XYZ file of C-alpha atoms in Angstrom:
516
model
C -173.409 6.492 -99.557
C -174.020 9.431 -97.267
C -170.727 8.715 -95.520
C -168.736 10.162 -98.387
C -168.054 13.603 -97.007
C -168.158 12.471 -93.412
C -165.259 10.254 -94.296
C -163.481 12.925 -96.251
C -161.506 13.986 -93.230
C -159.313 11.001 -93.847
C -157.440 13.335 -96.164
C -155.660 14.904 -93.231
C -153.925 11.625 -92.321
C -155.979 8.473 -92.117
C -154.007 7.241 -89.170
C -153.955 3.907 -87.413
C -153.569 3.248 -83.738
C -152.005 0.975 -81.244
C -152.297 1.416 -77.536
C -149.364 2.803 -75.634
C -150.109 0.128 -73.030
C -147.868 -2.915 -73.467
C -150.850 -5.144 -72.692
C -152.373 -4.404 -76.060
C -149.403 -4.646 -78.369
C -146.756 -7.237 -79.056
C -143.842 -7.557 -81.440
C -143.956 -10.070 -84.240
C -140.906 -11.863 -85.553
C -140.833 -9.409 -88.464
C -140.515 -6.529 -86.029
C -143.936 -5.041 -86.785
C -146.117 -4.420 -83.758
C -149.233 -6.522 -83.507
C -152.410 -5.623 -81.668
C -152.955 -8.227 -78.972
C -156.266 -9.195 -77.447
C -157.252 -7.955 -74.012
C -158.031 -10.491 -71.275
C -161.465 -12.042 -71.693
C -162.519 -11.254 -68.145
C -163.662 -7.711 -67.394
C -161.441 -5.949 -64.832
C -163.309 -5.247 -61.621
C -162.540 -1.539 -61.930
C -164.566 -1.461 -65.157
C -167.539 -3.399 -63.781
C -169.586 -0.261 -62.978
C -169.294 0.863 -66.591
C -170.245 -2.527 -68.005
C -173.166 -2.766 -65.591
C -174.669 0.670 -66.167
C -178.240 1.106 -67.404
C -179.005 3.507 -70.202
C -181.953 5.875 -69.864
C -183.479 6.258 -73.307
C -185.255 9.483 -74.233
C -186.785 11.059 -77.302
C -184.144 12.490 -79.665
C -186.355 15.037 -81.327
C -185.999 12.964 -84.502
C -189.050 10.747 -85.174
C -188.373 7.063 -84.573
C -185.067 7.533 -82.746
C -184.124 7.347 -79.090
C -181.050 8.835 -77.419
C -179.082 8.115 -74.266
C -175.816 9.012 -72.579
C -173.259 6.341 -71.700
C -170.324 6.697 -69.333
C -166.833 5.357 -70.017
C -163.574 5.891 -68.154
C -161.582 8.872 -69.373
C -158.390 6.857 -68.896
C -158.629 3.060 -69.110
C -155.326 2.785 -67.249
C -156.912 4.708 -64.344
C -160.667 4.003 -64.388
C -161.217 5.983 -61.208
C -159.779 9.192 -62.626
C -162.996 10.443 -64.197
C -165.530 9.710 -66.914
C -166.341 10.701 -70.462
C -169.973 10.969 -71.447
C -170.781 9.466 -74.834
C -173.848 10.206 -76.940
C -175.722 7.091 -78.089
C -178.725 6.817 -80.410
C -180.816 3.932 -81.682
C -183.774 3.032 -83.830
C -185.516 -0.157 -82.769
C -185.948 -3.025 -85.200
C -189.040 -2.514 -87.304
C -189.953 -6.105 -88.171
C -191.811 -8.914 -86.427
C -189.289 -11.655 -87.241
C -186.789 -12.799 -84.626
C -184.502 -9.832 -83.870
C -180.762 -10.173 -84.391
C -179.717 -7.702 -81.712
C -177.983 -4.364 -82.282
C -176.087 -3.237 -85.374
C -173.582 -0.511 -84.542
C -172.623 1.823 -87.413
C -169.790 4.305 -87.850
C -169.231 6.555 -90.922
C -165.530 7.230 -90.479
C -163.477 10.377 -90.292
C -162.112 10.156 -87.682
C -164.450 12.857 -86.501
C -167.639 11.980 -88.366
C -170.723 11.938 -86.154
C -172.098 8.408 -86.003
C -175.316 9.701 -84.423
C -175.902 12.075 -87.334
C -175.086 9.276 -89.768
C -177.606 6.992 -88.072
C -180.377 9.577 -87.986
C -179.772 11.004 -91.451
C -178.905 7.847 -93.363
C -178.358 4.426 -91.801
C -181.491 4.383 -89.646
C -183.702 5.227 -92.598
C -181.620 4.322 -95.654
C -180.114 0.931 -94.870
C -181.993 -1.919 -96.567
C -185.421 -2.442 -95.016
C -184.732 -6.096 -94.337
C -181.663 -5.161 -92.270
C -183.507 -2.482 -90.330
C -186.323 -4.946 -89.703
C -184.075 -7.390 -87.850
C -181.612 -5.104 -86.081
C -181.817 -2.272 -83.616
C -179.765 0.326 -85.503
C -177.320 1.938 -83.050
C -174.629 4.613 -83.110
C -172.282 6.228 -80.613
C -170.329 9.385 -81.286
C -166.745 8.396 -80.429
C -165.091 10.284 -77.600
C -164.033 13.747 -78.720
C -166.569 13.785 -81.559
C -169.755 15.840 -82.005
C -171.948 15.194 -78.934
C -169.389 13.120 -77.003
C -167.261 15.700 -75.170
C -166.068 17.209 -78.443
C -162.532 18.397 -78.998
C -162.627 22.167 -79.509
C -159.926 24.234 -81.187
C -160.509 27.270 -83.419
C -163.538 29.528 -83.784
C -165.201 30.171 -87.144
C -163.079 33.132 -88.333
C -159.914 31.338 -87.225
C -160.933 28.223 -89.147
C -161.671 30.347 -92.210
C -158.130 31.664 -92.050
C -156.762 28.148 -91.544
C -158.634 26.647 -94.509
C -157.691 29.564 -96.786
C -153.965 29.311 -96.033
C -151.775 28.462 -99.012
C -151.041 24.718 -98.838
C -148.418 24.843 -101.584
C -145.989 27.492 -100.316
C -143.858 29.129 -102.991
C -141.295 30.794 -100.714
C -140.080 30.973 -97.134
C -142.673 33.562 -96.156
C -145.538 31.330 -97.254
C -143.898 28.305 -95.617
C -143.626 30.204 -92.340
C -147.261 31.259 -92.622
C -148.421 27.661 -93.131
C -146.302 26.424 -90.212
C -147.712 29.241 -88.114
C -151.274 28.148 -88.878
C -150.497 24.544 -87.933
C -148.990 25.724 -84.665
C -151.970 27.980 -83.935
C -154.364 25.096 -84.629
C -152.450 22.714 -82.351
C -152.041 25.247 -79.546
C -155.757 26.059 -79.629
C -156.672 22.376 -79.348
C -154.304 22.036 -76.397
C -155.723 25.100 -74.714
C -159.417 24.281 -75.164
C -159.383 20.467 -74.861
C -156.421 19.627 -72.658
C -158.116 16.894 -70.624
C -159.756 14.847 -73.368
C -156.968 15.318 -75.920
C -154.831 12.562 -74.388
C -157.644 10.023 -74.388
C -159.230 9.990 -77.855
C -157.208 7.189 -79.459
C -158.845 4.555 -81.611
C -158.066 1.949 -78.940
C -159.971 4.048 -76.394
C -162.997 4.297 -78.697
C -162.889 0.579 -79.497
C -162.971 -0.196 -75.782
C -165.925 2.167 -75.416
C -167.759 0.112 -78.050
C -167.351 -3.005 -75.941
C -168.958 -1.271 -72.992
C -171.831 -0.260 -75.264
C -172.167 -3.839 -76.530
C -172.534 -5.086 -72.967
C -174.902 -2.311 -71.915
C -177.145 -3.077 -74.895
C -177.261 -6.708 -73.826
C -175.526 -8.143 -76.894
C -173.165 -11.092 -76.388
C -171.295 -10.102 -79.563
C -170.803 -6.887 -81.508
C -172.450 -6.579 -84.913
C -170.920 -3.670 -86.779
C -170.712 -1.829 -90.100
C -167.886 0.676 -90.357
C -166.891 2.831 -93.327
C -163.497 4.403 -94.053
C -161.820 5.170 -90.703
C -164.705 3.205 -89.188
C -163.008 0.101 -90.613
C -159.940 0.768 -88.521
C -162.125 1.309 -85.473
C -163.894 -1.996 -86.157
C -160.674 -3.884 -86.871
C -159.205 -2.530 -83.635
C -162.239 -3.816 -81.757
C -161.758 -7.215 -83.378
C -158.100 -7.251 -82.382
C -158.862 -6.382 -78.764
C -161.978 -8.557 -78.371
C -161.827 -11.274 -81.072
C -164.178 -13.639 -79.269
C -166.843 -10.911 -79.112
C -166.963 -10.225 -82.857
C -170.379 -10.911 -84.369
C -171.160 -9.914 -87.960
C -168.667 -7.239 -88.931
C -168.419 -5.332 -92.229
C -165.397 -3.091 -92.858
C -166.147 -1.015 -95.976
C -163.437 1.184 -97.533
C -160.782 -0.487 -95.445
C -157.678 1.058 -93.938
C -154.314 -0.619 -93.438
C -153.136 -0.350 -89.808
C -149.625 -1.584 -90.632
C -148.594 1.627 -92.427
C -146.848 4.676 -91.013
C -148.458 8.099 -91.313
C -146.091 8.998 -94.139
C -146.917 5.797 -96.044
C -150.632 6.324 -95.501
C -150.496 9.865 -96.827
C -148.381 8.928 -99.824
C -150.590 6.000 -100.789
C -153.708 8.087 -100.278
C -152.230 10.721 -102.577
C -151.894 8.028 -105.233
C -155.502 7.046 -104.509
C -156.748 10.545 -105.258
C -154.718 10.511 -108.461
C -156.430 7.260 -109.484
C -159.826 8.833 -108.826
C -158.877 11.987 -110.719
C -157.780 9.907 -113.699
C -161.264 8.352 -113.759
C -162.856 11.774 -113.542
C -160.577 13.017 -116.342
C -161.488 10.145 -118.669
C -165.169 10.779 -118.026
C -164.788 14.539 -118.499
C -162.936 14.067 -121.793
C -165.934 12.224 -123.238
C -168.145 15.281 -122.777
C -168.520 18.369 -124.917
C -168.876 20.578 -121.835
C -165.719 19.514 -119.961
C -164.256 22.743 -118.523
C -160.733 21.286 -118.404
C -160.290 20.597 -122.098
C -162.099 19.845 -125.363
C -163.680 16.484 -126.018
C -161.001 13.871 -126.554
C -158.421 15.509 -124.284
C -155.996 13.162 -122.562
C -155.935 12.834 -118.763
C -152.523 14.500 -118.787
C -153.895 17.507 -120.676
C -156.802 17.776 -118.249
C -154.446 17.543 -115.268
C -152.206 20.248 -116.741
C -155.195 22.527 -117.262
C -156.346 22.014 -113.689
C -152.840 22.747 -112.385
C -152.769 25.932 -114.463
C -156.124 26.946 -112.983
C -154.824 26.366 -109.445
C -151.801 28.562 -110.217
C -154.055 31.362 -111.459
C -156.211 31.142 -108.337
C -153.058 31.218 -106.208
C -152.086 34.526 -107.806
C -155.613 35.964 -108.028
C -158.280 34.490 -105.703
C -161.676 34.225 -107.371
C -164.747 36.142 -106.109
C -167.546 33.982 -104.729
C -170.302 36.455 -103.973
C -170.202 35.372 -100.327
C -171.768 37.969 -97.977
C -168.661 37.892 -95.797
C -166.418 38.626 -98.763
C -164.629 35.282 -98.781
C -162.793 34.521 -101.996
C -161.798 31.203 -103.501
C -158.129 30.623 -102.727
C -155.965 27.898 -104.223
C -156.290 25.784 -101.089
C -160.097 26.080 -101.029
C -160.287 25.305 -104.748
C -158.112 22.220 -104.311
C -160.226 21.029 -101.383
C -163.368 21.501 -103.458
C -161.991 19.311 -106.242
C -160.778 16.664 -103.798
C -164.179 16.599 -102.069
C -165.847 15.665 -105.361
C -163.472 12.735 -105.850
C -165.208 10.768 -103.090
C -168.322 10.078 -105.155
C -168.743 10.032 -108.913
C -172.256 11.399 -108.363
C -170.497 14.680 -107.515
C -168.624 14.890 -110.828
C -171.339 16.871 -112.593
C -171.394 19.375 -109.750
C -167.612 19.623 -109.979
C -167.699 20.254 -113.718
C -170.268 23.017 -113.207
C -168.232 24.535 -110.377
C -165.010 24.493 -112.398
C -166.754 25.977 -115.420
C -168.127 28.846 -113.320
C -164.764 29.550 -111.747
C -162.718 29.236 -114.954
C -165.098 30.849 -117.444
C -167.214 33.203 -115.347
C -164.791 34.131 -112.547
C -167.323 32.836 -110.002
C -165.869 30.618 -107.301
C -169.121 29.975 -105.404
C -169.482 26.379 -106.603
C -166.008 25.268 -105.593
C -166.342 27.134 -102.302
C -169.573 25.240 -101.584
C -167.803 21.914 -102.197
C -164.963 22.946 -99.907
C -167.353 24.109 -97.181
C -169.231 20.806 -97.305
C -165.935 18.978 -96.871
C -165.038 21.030 -93.798
C -168.633 20.956 -92.480
C -168.893 24.755 -92.443
C -172.434 26.137 -92.363
C -173.770 29.292 -93.989
C -173.268 31.252 -90.765
C -169.558 30.493 -90.676
C -169.724 27.850 -87.957
C -167.727 24.637 -88.287
C -168.536 21.260 -86.785
C -165.755 19.727 -84.727
C -164.989 17.229 -87.527
C -161.530 18.596 -88.320
C -160.632 19.095 -84.669
C -161.482 15.508 -83.747
C -159.827 14.282 -86.934
C -156.497 15.805 -85.989
C -156.812 14.797 -82.350
C -157.345 11.115 -83.137
C -154.850 10.917 -85.985
C -152.081 12.709 -84.117
C -152.523 10.417 -81.116
C -152.754 7.230 -83.169
C -149.480 7.583 -85.085
C -146.250 9.564 -84.902
C -146.327 12.477 -87.379
C -145.583 11.881 -91.039
C -143.138 14.781 -90.988
C -141.593 16.738 -88.122
C -140.843 19.931 -90.044
C -141.036 21.690 -93.415
C -137.576 20.492 -94.436
C -138.797 16.897 -94.450
C -141.829 17.865 -96.535
C -139.639 19.616 -99.098
C -137.459 16.515 -99.447
C -140.560 14.347 -99.933
C -142.209 16.609 -102.531
C -140.816 14.770 -105.591
C -142.255 11.469 -104.331
C -145.660 13.007 -103.636
C -145.644 14.808 -106.988
C -144.889 11.513 -108.693
C -147.858 9.945 -106.897
C -150.094 12.808 -108.054
C -148.853 15.686 -110.217
C -152.013 17.668 -109.423
C -152.598 16.966 -105.715
C -149.160 15.774 -104.554
C -147.732 19.070 -103.265
C -150.943 19.970 -101.418
C -151.226 16.565 -99.754
C -147.529 16.492 -98.854
C -147.854 19.771 -96.956
C -151.146 18.589 -95.430
C -149.145 15.730 -93.935
C -147.345 18.227 -91.681
C -150.457 18.749 -89.559
C -149.379 16.574 -86.609
C -145.813 17.943 -86.374
C -146.676 20.525 -83.729
C -149.334 18.590 -81.824
C -149.307 19.244 -78.057
C -149.770 15.566 -77.138
C -147.264 12.887 -78.038
C -148.564 9.977 -80.124
C -149.294 6.789 -78.185
C -149.794 4.514 -81.199
C -147.577 2.978 -83.836
C -148.038 1.060 -87.105
C -149.135 -2.493 -86.393
C -150.840 -5.557 -87.758
C -154.252 -6.760 -86.620
C -154.921 -10.498 -86.817
C -157.875 -10.936 -84.429
C -157.277 -14.670 -84.128
C -160.421 -16.506 -83.126
C -162.843 -13.907 -84.486
C -165.917 -14.908 -86.486
C -165.768 -14.197 -90.244
C -165.201 -10.497 -90.994
C -166.127 -9.015 -94.382
C -163.581 -6.509 -95.702
C -164.804 -4.415 -98.640
C -162.514 -2.616 -101.083
C -163.268 -0.427 -104.113
C -160.681 -0.610 -106.868
C -160.623 3.135 -107.571
C -161.348 4.421 -104.074
C -159.599 7.798 -103.610
C -159.382 7.983 -99.808
C -158.824 4.338 -98.857
C -156.946 2.751 -101.767
C -157.886 -0.787 -102.724
C -154.483 -2.104 -101.670
C -155.400 -1.220 -98.072
C -158.407 -3.537 -98.179
C -156.218 -6.277 -99.623
C -153.674 -5.788 -96.852
C -156.222 -5.732 -94.027
C -157.901 -8.852 -95.420
C -154.542 -10.624 -95.372
C -153.896 -9.549 -91.787
C -157.240 -10.506 -90.253
C -157.275 -14.250 -89.663
C -160.978 -14.656 -90.518
C -161.426 -12.018 -93.233
C -163.241 -12.391 -96.540
C -162.365 -9.737 -99.122
C -165.306 -8.429 -101.143
C -164.222 -6.281 -104.124
C -166.156 -3.595 -105.949
C -164.644 -2.792 -109.346
C -165.541 0.861 -109.691
C -165.185 4.455 -108.523
C -165.939 6.246 -105.289
C -165.287 5.927 -101.580
C -166.844 2.798 -99.983
C -169.264 0.440 -101.742
C -172.215 -0.600 -99.548
C -175.397 1.289 -100.365
C -173.906 3.094 -103.353
C -175.767 1.405 -106.193
C -174.206 -2.033 -106.647
C -176.871 -4.705 -106.237
C -174.108 -7.303 -106.165
C -172.333 -5.649 -103.223
C -175.526 -4.897 -101.323
C -176.904 -8.425 -101.753
C -173.678 -9.999 -100.520
C -173.497 -7.780 -97.437
C -177.210 -8.074 -96.666
C -177.001 -11.873 -96.813
C -174.058 -11.826 -94.427
C -175.760 -9.459 -91.969
C -179.019 -11.428 -92.031
C -177.874 -15.055 -92.031
C -174.185 -14.858 -91.194
C -172.942 -16.276 -94.480
C -169.889 -14.320 -95.711
C -169.328 -13.744 -99.441
C -167.456 -16.407 -101.386
C -163.688 -16.125 -101.317
C -162.505 -13.673 -103.983
C -165.980 -12.377 -104.858
C -165.900 -9.339 -107.155
C -168.738 -7.010 -108.120
C -169.046 -4.184 -110.615
């Protein structure tokens, strides 16, 4: 699915959220916070937002319309100012009775839902779904067209992404910490106002305003990756307003940031093992001869990373950028999201290892970071950090904690563990204190919700889908036995048929249904 790289930002900490407002969280007997529903009646202070009329205009993309919606910057103080959110839609194409709006979100956090709608969902979702639903997207607050969080400029981001993520000594550790601090300080300086109000709870509440403004009594929704947490949060806050909801590549809101990062590290190891087994069957595998074991392939990749660390590889880039260890690692990780990228990864590794040409791996890394050929970055990584660092307390508060955790991360993934452990330090120096905490979401009273998990998903491990399905009172778990991040629209007729049937007639998949 086209969401693969949009969702890739989950690498930086796929965090969960709970509101800092006591009205939306409660303690369970086990001591784990639980997201509690908001009152059914709309507060009078929010009435102007719920009653607003959208003015639709041409988007410049054939078949799509765009509008701007207002939401309160601070739901605790609705009169303190607005945020303006970008909304897009494509009207239902069929003549049969329409089913209302279907809101889509590709994940991240930080992925543009409007781009996803215009580039994939609005034209690539099954025709029968697009015939019955108005396809709709809103860029969450802080993302893309919706008052985006801004941090570093292009050259600064280049320096940030090239920084050694596996420091070998105190000097390199200090340099990495310095880059994290620079990143955080820049976000605080350029986006001070919005930075405190981009939590997942805030965005879920925005979706309820959009539901009302569109005239839908209930919210129909398909969310991928982080979009599953956004959808589950909506269900927890507004259970009686849940329509047909699909949560594909599910996250587990009950985990701490450290647990999320550690389990995601193991998820990337699972995906890499699949890639290794596939590579070993081929005569052109750059990481070892045909018949190599996954361990041998992993060792060869680690050796390559060490060589790149010592001697960055030329890329032929006009600006002189070279392939550093961190960029090479990101390029490999990016290809783990979709097995369709494995051939490209093999070619890129072969060029870098045999021909001393790092252009292929650099291209994979740039696609992950959403860097264009002119050196400009989207705000994906800025919004990603802003949401994650607000949603959960940091995984680590300093480099000493990372160093102590390295053996556990290395056990989870000998190849990626050190890199992902240090990546988990990104919220330690954030200028805004987290308002969320790990919590369960039950959404008691919600209509059936379909939770989709892929058994070898790198970014959202299958166990997260199992956990979320157990938490949600009305969930049905739909399992895809296979590789890649998310399952809907990625080639499984079994998965697509089950989800299409649910979206079109409301019948959820049978309990325990598995597809391959």
